[in-house]
Each structure stands twice: as structure tokens, then as C-alpha cells.
């Protein structure tokens, strides 16, 4: 089986496990994530943190984002521009969010684009070495590569439930490893 095929199989398997979690369990796990990481994630006032509004059965990290904002972080959300590109637009209180493609929600086109210092990255699966499997479109890999090409090196924190961990993710040359992962069990550095 090729790495691409293995990734697809692991993605489908782990997303099915995540989808099978009852909504109340996902809510409790999401709140536990905020408790585990809100004070642990190192940031200075003014650091830009990209989060995301949950889609499908993703963890809801909005409580974590509020707590990071309360510690002085500026927040942004990914916005899909086309089939290959996401940018990060600043999220500020009182400004409406809009549908931004593929079921995602983010600030509208009037919001400024900003480069995150810390990225909270949704994923399908991860392993104990920090390798991740995204959703298969490569948006985050390309965005991280673009940021690094500008000399910007954001810290990458994967967001997942425990059931999404696998023994090993087949790493390919274009894959970008995580610096840490946050699950309902805690915050783990790699």
C-alpha cells in the first residue's frame, strides 16, 4: 500500500471513530482541552494564534481561544480562498464571521490578513512523533510552507481527540510535523 493510500485508510478510520463520539463526550473533551492548555501554551501578549471554528465532529476549541485571547493573544481563523490556498484573517470581538468554504466559518474579506505565531491545527490522525494526517487537501501544509518561505516559523499544535492517535503516520517529504498535540488527555510536546 502506498503512503497516500495508507494515509487515506487511516484518515477514514480515525474520522469514523471521531464521528462516533457522542456530542456530549466531544463537548466535555473540548472543555478538558481548554483546561489542559490555556495556561500551558507559551505566548507573549500580541502573539497571533490561529484557531478554527469546528466543522463536523471536530473538537470545539472556541473556549481555548477565548482563554488565549484573555492572556493577550490576537486571534485569527483560516479562510479558504481557492482550491489550494488558505489565509488567516484576524478575529475580533463584535465582527461577524461568515461562511468561508467547505463548511468553515471565518472573518469576512474586510478583516486584515495576519500571519500566525501559533497555529492550532485540525487533523484526522496523528502519531507519537508529531506526524499528522490532515483532511487530504493540503491546505495547512501549503500555508505553513508559505509562512516559512517568508521567514515566519509558527509553532504547530495539533488538535485531536485521543481516538485519533495511530501507531505510525507514513511521513512524506511535503509533510510538516507538529511541535505538540492537544487532546482531552493533555498537552504533549514532541
JSON list of N, CA and C in Angstrom, two decimals, residues 35-99:
[
{"chain": "A", "resi": 35, "resn": "UNK", "atom": "N", "xyz": [-8.87, 23.40, 29.49]},
{"chain": "A", "resi": 35, "resn": "UNK", "atom": "CA", "xyz": [-8.28, 23.34, 30.84]},
{"chain": "A", "resi": 35, "resn": "UNK", "atom": "C", "xyz": [-6.82, 22.91, 30.79]},
{"chain": "A", "resi": 36, "resn": "UNK", "atom": "N", "xyz": [-6.50, 21.95, 29.93]},
{"chain": "A", "resi": 36, "resn": "UNK", "atom": "CA", "xyz": [-5.12, 21.44, 29.84]},
{"chain": "A", "resi": 36, "resn": "UNK", "atom": "C", "xyz": [-4.15, 22.47, 29.26]},
{"chain": "A", "resi": 37, "resn": "UNK", "atom": "N", "xyz": [-4.61, 23.26, 28.31]},
{"chain": "A", "resi": 37, "resn": "UNK", "atom": "CA", "xyz": [-3.66, 24.04, 27.52]},
{"chain": "A", "resi": 37, "resn": "UNK", "atom": "C", "xyz": [-3.75, 25.55, 27.68]},
{"chain": "A", "resi": 38, "resn": "UNK", "atom": "N", "xyz": [-4.81, 26.07, 28.25]},
{"chain": "A", "resi": 38, "resn": "UNK", "atom": "CA", "xyz": [-5.00, 27.52, 28.27]},
{"chain": "A", "resi": 38, "resn": "UNK", "atom": "C", "xyz": [-3.84, 28.26, 28.93]},
{"chain": "A", "resi": 39, "resn": "UNK", "atom": "N", "xyz": [-3.25, 27.67, 29.94]},
{"chain": "A", "resi": 39, "resn": "UNK", "atom": "CA", "xyz": [-2.13, 28.31, 30.64]},
{"chain": "A", "resi": 39, "resn": "UNK", "atom": "C", "xyz": [-0.79, 27.71, 30.24]},
{"chain": "A", "resi": 40, "resn": "UNK", "atom": "N", "xyz": [-0.80, 26.60, 29.51]},
{"chain": "A", "resi": 40, "resn": "UNK", "atom": "CA", "xyz": [0.43, 25.88, 29.16]},
{"chain": "A", "resi": 40, "resn": "UNK", "atom": "C", "xyz": [1.04, 26.38, 27.85]},
{"chain": "A", "resi": 41, "resn": "UNK", "atom": "N", "xyz": [0.20, 26.78, 26.92]},
{"chain": "A", "resi": 41, "resn": "UNK", "atom": "CA", "xyz": [0.70, 27.25, 25.63]},
{"chain": "A", "resi": 41, "resn": "UNK", "atom": "C", "xyz": [1.48, 28.54, 25.86]},
{"chain": "A", "resi": 42, "resn": "UNK", "atom": "N", "xyz": [2.75, 28.51, 25.54]},
{"chain": "A", "resi": 42, "resn": "UNK", "atom": "CA", "xyz": [3.60, 29.69, 25.76]},
{"chain": "A", "resi": 42, "resn": "UNK", "atom": "C", "xyz": [3.29, 30.74, 24.71]},
{"chain": "A", "resi": 43, "resn": "UNK", "atom": "N", "xyz": [2.97, 31.93, 25.20]},
{"chain": "A", "resi": 43, "resn": "UNK", "atom": "CA", "xyz": [2.74, 33.04, 24.28]},
{"chain": "A", "resi": 43, "resn": "UNK", "atom": "C", "xyz": [2.98, 34.34, 25.00]},
{"chain": "A", "resi": 44, "resn": "UNK", "atom": "N", "xyz": [3.38, 35.32, 24.22]},
{"chain": "A", "resi": 44, "resn": "UNK", "atom": "CA", "xyz": [3.55, 36.68, 24.72]},
{"chain": "A", "resi": 44, "resn": "UNK", "atom": "C", "xyz": [2.35, 37.50, 24.28]},
{"chain": "A", "resi": 45, "resn": "UNK", "atom": "N", "xyz": [2.00, 38.54, 25.04]},
{"chain": "A", "resi": 45, "resn": "UNK", "atom": "CA", "xyz": [0.91, 39.41, 24.59]},
{"chain": "A", "resi": 45, "resn": "UNK", "atom": "C", "xyz": [1.18, 39.91, 23.17]},
{"chain": "A", "resi": 46, "resn": "UNK", "atom": "N", "xyz": [0.15, 39.83, 22.34]},
{"chain": "A", "resi": 46, "resn": "UNK", "atom": "CA", "xyz": [0.29, 40.24, 20.95]},
{"chain": "A", "resi": 46, "resn": "UNK", "atom": "C", "xyz": [0.60, 39.12, 19.99]},
{"chain": "A", "resi": 47, "resn": "UNK", "atom": "N", "xyz": [1.02, 37.94, 20.51]},
{"chain": "A", "resi": 47, "resn": "UNK", "atom": "CA", "xyz": [1.24, 36.81, 19.62]},
{"chain": "A", "resi": 47, "resn": "UNK", "atom": "C", "xyz": [-0.07, 36.48, 18.90]},
{"chain": "A", "resi": 48, "resn": "UNK", "atom": "N", "xyz": [0.05, 36.10, 17.66]},
{"chain": "A", "resi": 48, "resn": "UNK", "atom": "CA", "xyz": [-1.12, 35.76, 16.85]},
{"chain": "A", "resi": 48, "resn": "UNK", "atom": "C", "xyz": [-1.34, 34.25, 16.90]},
{"chain": "A", "resi": 49, "resn": "UNK", "atom": "N", "xyz": [-2.53, 33.84, 17.29]},
{"chain": "A", "resi": 49, "resn": "UNK", "atom": "CA", "xyz": [-2.90, 32.43, 17.37]},
{"chain": "A", "resi": 49, "resn": "UNK", "atom": "C", "xyz": [-4.01, 32.15, 16.37]},
{"chain": "A", "resi": 50, "resn": "UNK", "atom": "N", "xyz": [-3.77, 31.20, 15.46]},
{"chain": "A", "resi": 50, "resn": "UNK", "atom": "CA", "xyz": [-4.84, 30.79, 14.55]},
{"chain": "A", "resi": 50, "resn": "UNK", "atom": "C", "xyz": [-5.55, 29.60, 15.16]},
{"chain": "A", "resi": 51, "resn": "UNK", "atom": "N", "xyz": [-6.85, 29.71, 15.19]},
{"chain": "A", "resi": 51, "resn": "UNK", "atom": "CA", "xyz": [-7.69, 28.62, 15.65]},
{"chain": "A", "resi": 51, "resn": "UNK", "atom": "C", "xyz": [-8.61, 28.20, 14.52]},
{"chain": "A", "resi": 52, "resn": "UNK", "atom": "N", "xyz": [-9.76, 27.68, 14.86]},
{"chain": "A", "resi": 52, "resn": "UNK", "atom": "CA", "xyz": [-10.75, 27.32, 13.84]},
{"chain": "A", "resi": 52, "resn": "UNK", "atom": "C", "xyz": [-12.09, 27.13, 14.53]},
{"chain": "A", "resi": 53, "resn": "UNK", "atom": "N", "xyz": [-13.16, 27.41, 13.79]},
{"chain": "A", "resi": 53, "resn": "UNK", "atom": "CA", "xyz": [-14.50, 27.07, 14.24]},
{"chain": "A", "resi": 53, "resn": "UNK", "atom": "C", "xyz": [-14.69, 25.61, 13.88]},
{"chain": "A", "resi": 54, "resn": "UNK", "atom": "N", "xyz": [-15.26, 24.79, 14.76]},
{"chain": "A", "resi": 54, "resn": "UNK", "atom": "CA", "xyz": [-15.37, 23.36, 14.47]},
{"chain": "A", "resi": 54, "resn": "UNK", "atom": "C", "xyz": [-16.33, 23.07, 13.33]},
{"chain": "A", "resi": 55, "resn": "UNK", "atom": "N", "xyz": [-15.95, 22.09, 12.52]},
{"chain": "A", "resi": 55, "resn": "UNK", "atom": "CA", "xyz": [-16.84, 21.54, 11.50]},
{"chain": "A", "resi": 55, "resn": "UNK", "atom": "C", "xyz": [-16.99, 20.06, 11.78]},
{"chain": "A", "resi": 56, "resn": "UNK", "atom": "N", "xyz": [-18.07, 19.51, 11.31]},
{"chain": "A", "resi": 56, "resn": "UNK", "atom": "CA", "xyz": [-18.38, 18.09, 11.51]},
{"chain": "A", "resi": 56, "resn": "UNK", "atom": "C", "xyz": [-18.18, 17.73, 12.99]},
{"chain": "A", "resi": 57, "resn": "UNK", "atom": "N", "xyz": [-17.33, 16.77, 13.27]},
{"chain": "A", "resi": 57, "resn": "UNK", "atom": "CA", "xyz": [-17.16, 16.29, 14.64]},
{"chain": "A", "resi": 57, "resn": "UNK", "atom": "C", "xyz": [-15.84, 16.76, 15.27]},
{"chain": "A", "resi": 58, "resn": "UNK", "atom": "N", "xyz": [-15.27, 17.86, 14.76]},
{"chain": "A", "resi": 58, "resn": "UNK", "atom": "CA", "xyz": [-14.02, 18.38, 15.31]},
{"chain": "A", "resi": 58, "resn": "UNK", "atom": "C", "xyz": [-14.21, 18.85, 16.75]},
{"chain": "A", "resi": 59, "resn": "UNK", "atom": "N", "xyz": [-13.09, 18.90, 17.47]},
{"chain": "A", "resi": 59, "resn": "UNK", "atom": "CA", "xyz": [-13.09, 19.49, 18.80]},
{"chain": "A", "resi": 59, "resn": "UNK", "atom": "C", "xyz": [-13.48, 20.96, 18.68]},
{"chain": "A", "resi": 60, "resn": "UNK", "atom": "N", "xyz": [-14.20, 21.46, 19.67]},
{"chain": "A", "resi": 60, "resn": "UNK", "atom": "CA", "xyz": [-14.60, 22.86, 19.70]},
{"chain": "A", "resi": 60, "resn": "UNK", "atom": "C", "xyz": [-13.58, 23.60, 20.56]},
{"chain": "A", "resi": 61, "resn": "UNK", "atom": "N", "xyz": [-12.65, 24.29, 19.90]},
{"chain": "A", "resi": 61, "resn": "UNK", "atom": "CA", "xyz": [-11.59, 24.97, 20.63]},
{"chain": "A", "resi": 61, "resn": "UNK", "atom": "C", "xyz": [-11.91, 26.44, 20.92]},
{"chain": "A", "resi": 62, "resn": "UNK", "atom": "N", "xyz": [-13.14, 26.84, 20.68]},
{"chain": "A", "resi": 62, "resn": "UNK", "atom": "CA", "xyz": [-13.50, 28.23, 20.97]},
{"chain": "A", "resi": 62, "resn": "UNK", "atom": "C", "xyz": [-13.28, 28.61, 22.43]},
{"chain": "A", "resi": 63, "resn": "UNK", "atom": "N", "xyz": [-13.60, 27.73, 23.41]},
{"chain": "A", "resi": 63, "resn": "UNK", "atom": "CA", "xyz": [-13.27, 28.09, 24.80]},
{"chain": "A", "resi": 63, "resn": "UNK", "atom": "C", "xyz": [-11.76, 28.30, 25.01]},
{"chain": "A", "resi": 64, "resn": "UNK", "atom": "N", "xyz": [-10.94, 27.48, 24.39]},
{"chain": "A", "resi": 64, "resn": "UNK", "atom": "CA", "xyz": [-9.49, 27.65, 24.48]},
{"chain": "A", "resi": 64, "resn": "UNK", "atom": "C", "xyz": [-9.07, 28.97, 23.85]},
{"chain": "A", "resi": 65, "resn": "UNK", "atom": "N", "xyz": [-9.63, 29.30, 22.70]},
{"chain": "A", "resi": 65, "resn": "UNK", "atom": "CA", "xyz": [-9.27, 30.54, 22.03]},
{"chain": "A", "resi": 65, "resn": "UNK", "atom": "C", "xyz": [-9.62, 31.76, 22.89]},
{"chain": "A", "resi": 66, "resn": "UNK", "atom": "N", "xyz": [-10.76, 31.72, 23.56]},
{"chain": "A", "resi": 66, "resn": "UNK", "atom": "CA", "xyz": [-11.15, 32.83, 24.44]},
{"chain": "A", "resi": 66, "resn": "UNK", "atom": "C", "xyz": [-10.13, 32.98, 25.56]},
{"chain": "A", "resi": 67, "resn": "UNK", "atom": "N", "xyz": [-9.72, 31.86, 26.13]},
{"chain": "A", "resi": 67, "resn": "UNK", "atom": "CA", "xyz": [-8.75, 31.92, 27.23]},
{"chain": "A", "resi": 67, "resn": "UNK", "atom": "C", "xyz": [-7.39, 32.43, 26.75]},
{"chain": "A", "resi": 68, "resn": "UNK", "atom": "N", "xyz": [-6.99, 32.06, 25.54]},
{"chain": "A", "resi": 68, "resn": "UNK", "atom": "CA", "xyz": [-5.73, 32.58, 25.00]},
{"chain": "A", "resi": 68, "resn": "UNK", "atom": "C", "xyz": [-5.85, 34.08, 24.71]},
{"chain": "A", "resi": 69, "resn": "UNK", "atom": "N", "xyz": [-7.00, 34.49, 24.20]},
{"chain": "A", "resi": 69, "resn": "UNK", "atom": "CA", "xyz": [-7.23, 35.92, 23.98]},
{"chain": "A", "resi": 69, "resn": "UNK", "atom": "C", "xyz": [-7.15, 36.68, 25.30]},
{"chain": "A", "resi": 70, "resn": "UNK", "atom": "N", "xyz": [-7.71, 36.10, 26.35]},
{"chain": "A", "resi": 70, "resn": "UNK", "atom": "CA", "xyz": [-7.67, 36.76, 27.67]},
{"chain": "A", "resi": 70, "resn": "UNK", "atom": "C", "xyz": [-6.24, 36.88, 28.20]},
{"chain": "A", "resi": 71, "resn": "UNK", "atom": "N", "xyz": [-5.33, 36.05, 27.69]},
{"chain": "A", "resi": 71, "resn": "UNK", "atom": "CA", "xyz": [-3.92, 36.13, 28.07]},
{"chain": "A", "resi": 71, "resn": "UNK", "atom": "C", "xyz": [-3.15, 37.08, 27.16]},
{"chain": "A", "resi": 72, "resn": "UNK", "atom": "N", "xyz": [-3.83, 37.71, 26.21]},
{"chain": "A", "resi": 72, "resn": "UNK", "atom": "CA", "xyz": [-3.19, 38.71, 25.36]},
{"chain": "A", "resi": 72, "resn": "UNK", "atom": "C", "xyz": [-2.96, 38.31, 23.93]},
{"chain": "A", "resi": 73, "resn": "UNK", "atom": "N", "xyz": [-3.39, 37.13, 23.53]},
{"chain": "A", "resi": 73, "resn": "UNK", "atom": "CA", "xyz": [-3.21, 36.69, 22.15]},
{"chain": "A", "resi": 73, "resn": "UNK", "atom": "C", "xyz": [-4.16, 37.45, 21.22]},
{"chain": "A", "resi": 74, "resn": "UNK", "atom": "N", "xyz": [-3.68, 37.70, 20.00]},
{"chain": "A", "resi": 74, "resn": "UNK", "atom": "CA", "xyz": [-4.55, 38.13, 18.91]},
{"chain": "A", "resi": 74, "resn": "UNK", "atom": "C", "xyz": [-4.99, 36.86, 18.21]},
{"chain": "A", "resi": 75, "resn": "UNK", "atom": "N", "xyz": [-6.24, 36.79, 17.82]},
{"chain": "A", "resi": 75, "resn": "UNK", "atom": "CA", "xyz": [-6.78, 35.57, 17.22]},
{"chain": "A", "resi": 75, "resn": "UNK", "atom": "C", "xyz": [-7.04, 35.77, 15.73]},
{"chain": "A", "resi": 76, "resn": "UNK", "atom": "N", "xyz": [-6.91, 34.66, 15.01]},
{"chain": "A", "resi": 76, "resn": "UNK", "atom": "CA", "xyz": [-7.28, 34.65, 13.59]},
{"chain": "A", "resi": 76, "resn": "UNK", "atom": "C", "xyz": [-7.84, 33.27, 13.26]},
{"chain": "A", "resi": 77, "resn": "UNK", "atom": "N", "xyz": [-8.54, 33.23, 12.13]},
{"chain": "A", "resi": 77, "resn": "UNK", "atom": "CA", "xyz": [-9.13, 31.99, 11.64]},
{"chain": "A", "resi": 77, "resn": "UNK", "atom": "C", "xyz": [-8.70, 31.78, 10.19]},
{"chain": "A", "resi": 78, "resn": "UNK", "atom": "N", "xyz": [-8.58, 30.51, 9.78]},
{"chain": "A", "resi": 78, "resn": "UNK", "atom": "CA", "xyz": [-8.26, 30.25, 8.37]},
{"chain": "A", "resi": 78, "resn": "UNK", "atom": "C", "xyz": [-9.46, 30.54, 7.48]},
{"chain": "A", "resi": 79, "resn": "UNK", "atom": "N", "xyz": [-9.17, 31.06, 6.31]},
{"chain": "A", "resi": 79, "resn": "UNK", "atom": "CA", "xyz": [-10.20, 31.35, 5.31]},
{"chain": "A", "resi": 79, "resn": "UNK", "atom": "C", "xyz": [-9.74, 30.74, 3.99]},
{"chain": "A", "resi": 80, "resn": "UNK", "atom": "N", "xyz": [-10.59, 29.96, 3.39]},
{"chain": "A", "resi": 80, "resn": "UNK", "atom": "CA", "xyz": [-10.27, 29.31, 2.12]},
{"chain": "A", "resi": 80, "resn": "UNK", "atom": "C", "xyz": [-10.49, 30.31, 0.99]},
{"chain": "A", "resi": 81, "resn": "UNK", "atom": "N", "xyz": [-9.42, 30.57, 0.23]},
{"chain": "A", "resi": 81, "resn": "UNK", "atom": "CA", "xyz": [-9.53, 31.50, -0.91]},
{"chain": "A", "resi": 81, "resn": "UNK", "atom": "C", "xyz": [-9.86, 30.77, -2.20]},
{"chain": "A", "resi": 82, "resn": "UNK", "atom": "N", "xyz": [-9.24, 29.60, -2.39]},
{"chain": "A", "resi": 82, "resn": "UNK", "atom": "CA", "xyz": [-9.47, 28.80, -3.59]},
{"chain": "A", "resi": 82, "resn": "UNK", "atom": "C", "xyz": [-9.14, 27.36, -3.26]},
{"chain": "A", "resi": 83, "resn": "UNK", "atom": "N", "xyz": [-9.04, 26.49, -4.26]},
{"chain": "A", "resi": 83, "resn": "UNK", "atom": "CA", "xyz": [-8.84, 25.06, -4.01]},
{"chain": "A", "resi": 83, "resn": "UNK", "atom": "C", "xyz": [-7.47, 24.73, -3.45]},
{"chain": "A", "resi": 84, "resn": "UNK", "atom": "N", "xyz": [-6.56, 25.70, -3.37]},
{"chain": "A", "resi": 84, "resn": "UNK", "atom": "CA", "xyz": [-5.22, 25.42, -2.88]},
{"chain": "A", "resi": 84, "resn": "UNK", "atom": "C", "xyz": [-4.77, 26.33, -1.73]},
{"chain": "A", "resi": 85, "resn": "UNK", "atom": "N", "xyz": [-5.51, 27.40, -1.46]},
{"chain": "A", "resi": 85, "resn": "UNK", "atom": "CA", "xyz": [-4.97, 28.44, -0.58]},
{"chain": "A", "resi": 85, "resn": "UNK", "atom": "C", "xyz": [-5.89, 28.78, 0.58]},
{"chain": "A", "resi": 86, "resn": "UNK", "atom": "N", "xyz": [-5.30, 28.81, 1.78]},
{"chain": "A", "resi": 86, "resn": "UNK", "atom": "CA", "xyz": [-5.96, 29.43, 2.92]},
{"chain": "A", "resi": 86, "resn": "UNK", "atom": "C", "xyz": [-5.08, 30.59, 3.39]},
{"chain": "A", "resi": 87, "resn": "UNK", "atom": "N", "xyz": [-5.74, 31.60, 3.89]},
{"chain": "A", "resi": 87, "resn": "UNK", "atom": "CA", "xyz": [-5.07, 32.72, 4.55]},
{"chain": "A", "resi": 87, "resn": "UNK", "atom": "C", "xyz": [-5.68, 32.80, 5.94]},
{"chain": "A", "resi": 88, "resn": "UNK", "atom": "N", "xyz": [-5.08, 33.64, 6.77]},
{"chain": "A", "resi": 88, "resn": "UNK", "atom": "CA", "xyz": [-5.56, 33.80, 8.14]},
{"chain": "A", "resi": 88, "resn": "UNK", "atom": "C", "xyz": [-6.01, 35.23, 8.34]},
{"chain": "A", "resi": 89, "resn": "UNK", "atom": "N", "xyz": [-7.30, 35.38, 8.71]},
{"chain": "A", "resi": 89, "resn": "UNK", "atom": "CA", "xyz": [-7.86, 36.71, 8.92]},
{"chain": "A", "resi": 89, "resn": "UNK", "atom": "C", "xyz": [-8.12, 36.93, 10.41]},
{"chain": "A", "resi": 90, "resn": "UNK", "atom": "N", "xyz": [-7.85, 38.17, 10.84]},
{"chain": "A", "resi": 90, "resn": "UNK", "atom": "CA", "xyz": [-7.98, 38.49, 12.26]},
{"chain": "A", "resi": 90, "resn": "UNK", "atom": "C", "xyz": [-9.43, 38.36, 12.72]},
{"chain": "A", "resi": 91, "resn": "UNK", "atom": "N", "xyz": [-9.58, 37.78, 13.89]},
{"chain": "A", "resi": 91, "resn": "UNK", "atom": "CA", "xyz": [-10.88, 37.60, 14.53]},
{"chain": "A", "resi": 91, "resn": "UNK", "atom": "C", "xyz": [-10.95, 38.56, 15.71]},
{"chain": "A", "resi": 92, "resn": "UNK", "atom": "N", "xyz": [-11.87, 39.51, 15.65]},
{"chain": "A", "resi": 92, "resn": "UNK", "atom": "CA", "xyz": [-12.02, 40.47, 16.74]},
{"chain": "A", "resi": 92, "resn": "UNK", "atom": "C", "xyz": [-13.46, 40.46, 17.23]},
{"chain": "A", "resi": 93, "resn": "UNK", "atom": "N", "xyz": [-13.62, 40.78, 18.50]},
{"chain": "A", "resi": 93, "resn": "UNK", "atom": "CA", "xyz": [-14.96, 40.83, 19.09]},
{"chain": "A", "resi": 93, "resn": "UNK", "atom": "C", "xyz": [-15.84, 41.81, 18.33]},
{"chain": "A", "resi": 94, "resn": "UNK", "atom": "N", "xyz": [-17.09, 41.40, 18.15]},
{"chain": "A", "resi": 94, "resn": "UNK", "atom": "CA", "xyz": [-18.06, 42.29, 17.55]},
{"chain": "A", "resi": 94, "resn": "UNK", "atom": "C", "xyz": [-18.11, 42.26, 16.03]},
{"chain": "A", "resi": 95, "resn": "UNK", "atom": "N", "xyz": [-17.15, 41.59, 15.40]},
{"chain": "A", "resi": 95, "resn": "UNK", "atom": "CA", "xyz": [-17.15, 41.49, 13.94]},
{"chain": "A", "resi": 95, "resn": "UNK", "atom": "C", "xyz": [-17.72, 40.13, 13.55]},
{"chain": "A", "resi": 96, "resn": "UNK", "atom": "N", "xyz": [-18.68, 40.14, 12.65]},
{"chain": "A", "resi": 96, "resn": "UNK", "atom": "CA", "xyz": [-19.35, 38.90, 12.25]},
{"chain": "A", "resi": 96, "resn": "UNK", "atom": "C", "xyz": [-18.41, 37.97, 11.50]},
{"chain": "A", "resi": 97, "resn": "UNK", "atom": "N", "xyz": [-18.64, 36.68, 11.67]},
{"chain": "A", "resi": 97, "resn": "UNK", "atom": "CA", "xyz": [-17.96, 35.68, 10.86]},
{"chain": "A", "resi": 97, "resn": "UNK", "atom": "C", "xyz": [-18.94, 35.22, 9.79]},
{"chain": "A", "resi": 98, "resn": "UNK", "atom": "N", "xyz": [-18.39, 34.74, 8.69]},
{"chain": "A", "resi": 98, "resn": "UNK", "atom": "CA", "xyz": [-19.20, 34.33, 7.54]},
{"chain": "A", "resi": 98, "resn": "UNK", "atom": "C", "xyz": [-18.77, 32.95, 7.08]},
{"chain": "A", "resi": 99, "resn": "UNK", "atom": "N", "xyz": [-19.57, 32.33, 6.24]},
{"chain": "A", "resi": 99, "resn": "UNK", "atom": "CA", "xyz": [-19.19, 31.05, 5.66]},
{"chain": "A", "resi": 99, "resn": "UNK", "atom": "C", "xyz": [-18.00, 31.29, 4.72]}
]
